[in-house]
Each structure stands twice: as structure tokens, then as C-alpha cells.
């Protein structure tokens, strides 16, 4: 495995960590940013609906592809739309829904809340009602 982060897109106009954090703090004040080893990580809480439980989530910063994990309560291991490292699949990387020019506060965090909503519905109904992109397992 390479020590280098994924190659950025051509002509990147990446928003820096400070800019991302400022916007996250403005919209999600209970999220906090900390350095953990070589990673910058936000942790905070999301509650998709009034009837939902409160989820603690962790966002590992990378300007071109942040990773999101549900810390608590534990998500079922076989829940759909997760990668092998148990991070959430919020969008298909090839569709360019997220890149370094977009705010995490306007994309990744709302998409995480939406994922949690569809997860709760999936637990009750056994069907994932969220949008899906075709891709191989």
C-alpha cells in the first residue's frame, strides 16, 4: 500500500482543512476536529429524524475522499452500502459527487444523515430505499 494519498484530480482547487472546519462548525457546532496520529478527524452527532437514535460519527479528513464511520451505536456488520473497512458508502467515487472543491458540511455530513435514515428504514423493512449506483461488489 502506498504511503501517498490518492492522486488529486487535475487542476485541484481543494478547500483546505481550516476552511472545511469553519463551515462544519458553522452548521454542526457539536462536531469537533482533532489530530489522531497522521489523520485529522471530526467527530460529532447526527440524528436523522426526531424518532431516530443519536449517532456518533467519525469523519477522517482527506481533501478528495473523506471516510465516514458510525462510532455508536454499532451498525450491523452486514448492513448495505459500506466498504470493507466499515466506512459508509455515501456516493460512487466515479460520479464526482464529491471533490476537494465541495464543502464537507454541505455534502458528506448531510449524506451521512441520509445514509443513517435509510439504514433505520432498512432495519425495519429490509429494503434499502436510498439511491444506488450500479457497481461490482
mmCIF file of C-alpha atoms in Angstrom:
data_model
loop_
_atom_site.group_PDB
_atom_site.id
_atom_site.type_symbol
_atom_site.label_atom_id
_atom_site.label_comp_id
_atom_site.label_asym_id
_atom_site.label_seq_id
_atom_site.Cartn_x
_atom_site.Cartn_y
_atom_site.Cartn_z
ATOM 1 C CA UNK A 1 0.000 0.000 0.000
ATOM 2 C CA UNK A 2 1.334 3.405 -0.967
ATOM 3 C CA UNK A 3 2.210 5.959 1.699
ATOM 4 C CA UNK A 4 0.882 8.713 -0.536
ATOM 5 C CA UNK A 5 -2.753 9.871 -0.613
ATOM 6 C CA UNK A 6 -4.804 9.212 -3.749
ATOM 7 C CA UNK A 7 -3.788 11.359 -6.701
ATOM 8 C CA UNK A 8 -5.827 14.585 -6.727
ATOM 9 C CA UNK A 9 -7.938 15.478 -9.741
ATOM 10 C CA UNK A 10 -6.478 17.685 -12.467
ATOM 11 C CA UNK A 11 -6.300 21.370 -11.522
ATOM 12 C CA UNK A 12 -7.414 20.857 -7.910
ATOM 13 C CA UNK A 13 -8.927 23.798 -6.086
ATOM 14 C CA UNK A 14 -9.128 21.964 -2.804
ATOM 15 C CA UNK A 15 -10.622 23.716 0.176
ATOM 16 C CA UNK A 16 -8.117 23.486 2.993
ATOM 17 C CA UNK A 17 -8.752 21.866 6.368
ATOM 18 C CA UNK A 18 -9.325 25.195 8.123
ATOM 19 C CA UNK A 19 -11.945 26.268 5.594
ATOM 20 C CA UNK A 20 -13.716 22.905 5.857
ATOM 21 C CA UNK A 21 -13.683 23.098 9.663
ATOM 22 C CA UNK A 22 -15.041 26.652 9.693
ATOM 23 C CA UNK A 23 -18.046 25.600 7.609
ATOM 24 C CA UNK A 24 -18.605 22.444 9.653
ATOM 25 C CA UNK A 25 -18.530 24.447 12.899
ATOM 26 C CA UNK A 26 -20.967 26.962 11.449
ATOM 27 C CA UNK A 27 -23.548 24.284 10.543
ATOM 28 C CA UNK A 28 -22.758 21.480 13.017
ATOM 29 C CA UNK A 29 -21.432 23.049 16.205
ATOM 30 C CA UNK A 30 -21.206 19.760 18.105
ATOM 31 C CA UNK A 31 -18.609 18.419 15.648
ATOM 32 C CA UNK A 32 -15.016 18.802 16.765
ATOM 33 C CA UNK A 33 -11.756 18.411 14.886
ATOM 34 C CA UNK A 34 -8.754 16.593 16.376
ATOM 35 C CA UNK A 35 -5.491 15.237 15.115
ATOM 36 C CA UNK A 36 -5.103 11.488 15.626
ATOM 37 C CA UNK A 37 -1.621 10.424 14.611
ATOM 38 C CA UNK A 38 -1.285 11.456 10.975
ATOM 39 C CA UNK A 39 -5.045 11.911 10.454
ATOM 40 C CA UNK A 40 -7.358 14.830 11.047
ATOM 41 C CA UNK A 41 -10.717 13.605 12.315
ATOM 42 C CA UNK A 42 -14.066 15.234 13.050
ATOM 43 C CA UNK A 43 -16.396 13.553 15.500
ATOM 44 C CA UNK A 44 -19.922 14.636 16.137
ATOM 45 C CA UNK A 45 -23.523 13.564 16.460
ATOM 46 C CA UNK A 46 -26.315 13.215 13.937
ATOM 47 C CA UNK A 47 -29.966 12.421 14.451
ATOM 48 C CA UNK A 48 -31.661 11.897 11.066
ATOM 49 C CA UNK A 49 -35.235 12.289 12.391
ATOM 50 C CA UNK A 50 -36.910 13.222 15.658
ATOM 51 C CA UNK A 51 -37.588 9.494 16.224
ATOM 52 C CA UNK A 52 -34.022 8.415 15.468
ATOM 53 C CA UNK A 53 -31.345 7.500 17.932
ATOM 54 C CA UNK A 54 -28.403 9.866 18.191
ATOM 55 C CA UNK A 55 -25.448 8.565 16.183
ATOM 56 C CA UNK A 56 -21.846 9.410 16.891
ATOM 57 C CA UNK A 57 -19.953 9.637 13.609
ATOM 58 C CA UNK A 58 -16.311 10.000 12.703
ATOM 59 C CA UNK A 59 -15.094 11.708 9.542
ATOM 60 C CA UNK A 60 -11.492 11.079 8.574
ATOM 61 C CA UNK A 61 -10.316 14.030 6.528
ATOM 62 C CA UNK A 62 -8.848 13.711 3.090
ATOM 63 C CA UNK A 63 -9.454 16.605 0.698
ATOM 64 C CA UNK A 64 -10.632 14.370 -2.140
ATOM 65 C CA UNK A 65 -12.301 11.415 -0.418
ATOM 66 C CA UNK A 66 -13.143 11.658 3.303
ATOM 67 C CA UNK A 67 -14.116 8.457 5.085
ATOM 68 C CA UNK A 68 -17.102 8.275 7.423
ATOM 69 C CA UNK A 69 -17.664 5.720 10.182
ATOM 70 C CA UNK A 70 -20.523 5.254 12.635
ATOM 71 C CA UNK A 71 -18.926 5.034 16.080
ATOM 72 C CA UNK A 72 -22.076 4.399 18.101
ATOM 73 C CA UNK A 73 -24.489 2.809 18.256
ATOM 74 C CA UNK A 74 -22.866 -0.036 16.381
ATOM 75 C CA UNK A 75 -24.150 -0.583 12.842
ATOM 76 C CA UNK A 76 -24.822 -4.179 11.816
ATOM 77 C CA UNK A 77 -21.744 -5.683 10.142
ATOM 78 C CA UNK A 78 -23.787 -6.867 7.144
ATOM 79 C CA UNK A 79 -25.561 -3.544 6.595
ATOM 80 C CA UNK A 80 -25.534 -2.490 2.946
ATOM 81 C CA UNK A 81 -23.559 0.337 1.409
ATOM 82 C CA UNK A 82 -20.352 0.079 3.368
ATOM 83 C CA UNK A 83 -16.801 -0.580 2.340
ATOM 84 C CA UNK A 84 -14.686 -3.443 3.682
ATOM 85 C CA UNK A 85 -13.191 -1.119 6.330
ATOM 86 C CA UNK A 86 -16.794 -0.482 7.534
ATOM 87 C CA UNK A 87 -16.799 3.129 6.300
ATOM 88 C CA UNK A 88 -20.050 4.327 4.746
ATOM 89 C CA UNK A 89 -20.598 4.333 1.000
ATOM 90 C CA UNK A 90 -22.185 7.756 0.574
ATOM 91 C CA UNK A 91 -21.632 8.242 -3.153
ATOM 92 C CA UNK A 92 -19.944 6.474 -6.030
ATOM 93 C CA UNK A 93 -16.417 7.938 -6.322
ATOM 94 C CA UNK A 94 -16.534 7.858 -10.130
ATOM 95 C CA UNK A 95 -19.584 10.111 -10.337
ATOM 96 C CA UNK A 96 -17.586 13.066 -8.958
ATOM 97 C CA UNK A 97 -20.310 13.946 -6.412
ATOM 98 C CA UNK A 98 -17.586 14.974 -4.016
ATOM 99 C CA UNK A 99 -14.211 16.512 -4.708
ATOM 100 C CA UNK A 100 -11.918 18.890 -2.873
ATOM 101 C CA UNK A 101 -13.894 21.888 -4.136
ATOM 102 C CA UNK A 102 -17.037 20.921 -2.228
ATOM 103 C CA UNK A 103 -17.777 21.561 1.421
ATOM 104 C CA UNK A 104 -17.981 18.552 3.715
ATOM 105 C CA UNK A 105 -20.664 20.459 5.659
ATOM 106 C CA UNK A 106 -22.837 20.642 2.521
ATOM 107 C CA UNK A 107 -22.201 17.139 1.185
ATOM 108 C CA UNK A 108 -20.603 14.462 3.352
ATOM 109 C CA UNK A 109 -22.408 15.313 6.603
ATOM 110 C CA UNK A 110 -25.927 15.601 5.092
ATOM 111 C CA UNK A 111 -25.271 12.450 3.050
ATOM 112 C CA UNK A 112 -24.250 10.679 6.267
ATOM 113 C CA UNK A 113 -27.502 11.712 7.931
ATOM 114 C CA UNK A 114 -29.399 10.466 4.885
ATOM 115 C CA UNK A 115 -27.481 7.164 4.976
ATOM 116 C CA UNK A 116 -28.437 6.770 8.659
ATOM 117 C CA UNK A 117 -32.104 7.419 7.827
ATOM 118 C CA UNK A 118 -32.096 4.757 5.101
ATOM 119 C CA UNK A 119 -30.263 2.396 7.448
ATOM 120 C CA UNK A 120 -33.037 2.780 10.030
ATOM 121 C CA UNK A 121 -35.685 2.118 7.371
ATOM 122 C CA UNK A 122 -33.684 -0.891 6.130
ATOM 123 C CA UNK A 123 -33.653 -2.296 9.689
ATOM 124 C CA UNK A 124 -37.458 -2.070 9.839
ATOM 125 C CA UNK A 125 -38.403 -3.005 6.262
ATOM 126 C CA UNK A 126 -35.438 -4.979 4.922
ATOM 127 C CA UNK A 127 -35.257 -2.741 1.842
ATOM 128 C CA UNK A 128 -32.713 -0.018 1.108
ATOM 129 C CA UNK A 129 -34.802 2.834 -0.276
ATOM 130 C CA UNK A 130 -31.891 5.189 -0.904
ATOM 131 C CA UNK A 131 -30.447 5.829 -4.337
ATOM 132 C CA UNK A 132 -27.851 3.338 -5.504
ATOM 133 C CA UNK A 133 -25.180 3.472 -8.174
ATOM 134 C CA UNK A 134 -24.527 0.257 -10.101
ATOM 135 C CA UNK A 135 -21.105 -1.186 -9.318
ATOM 136 C CA UNK A 136 -19.469 -4.528 -8.753
ATOM 137 C CA UNK A 137 -19.192 -5.961 -5.226
#
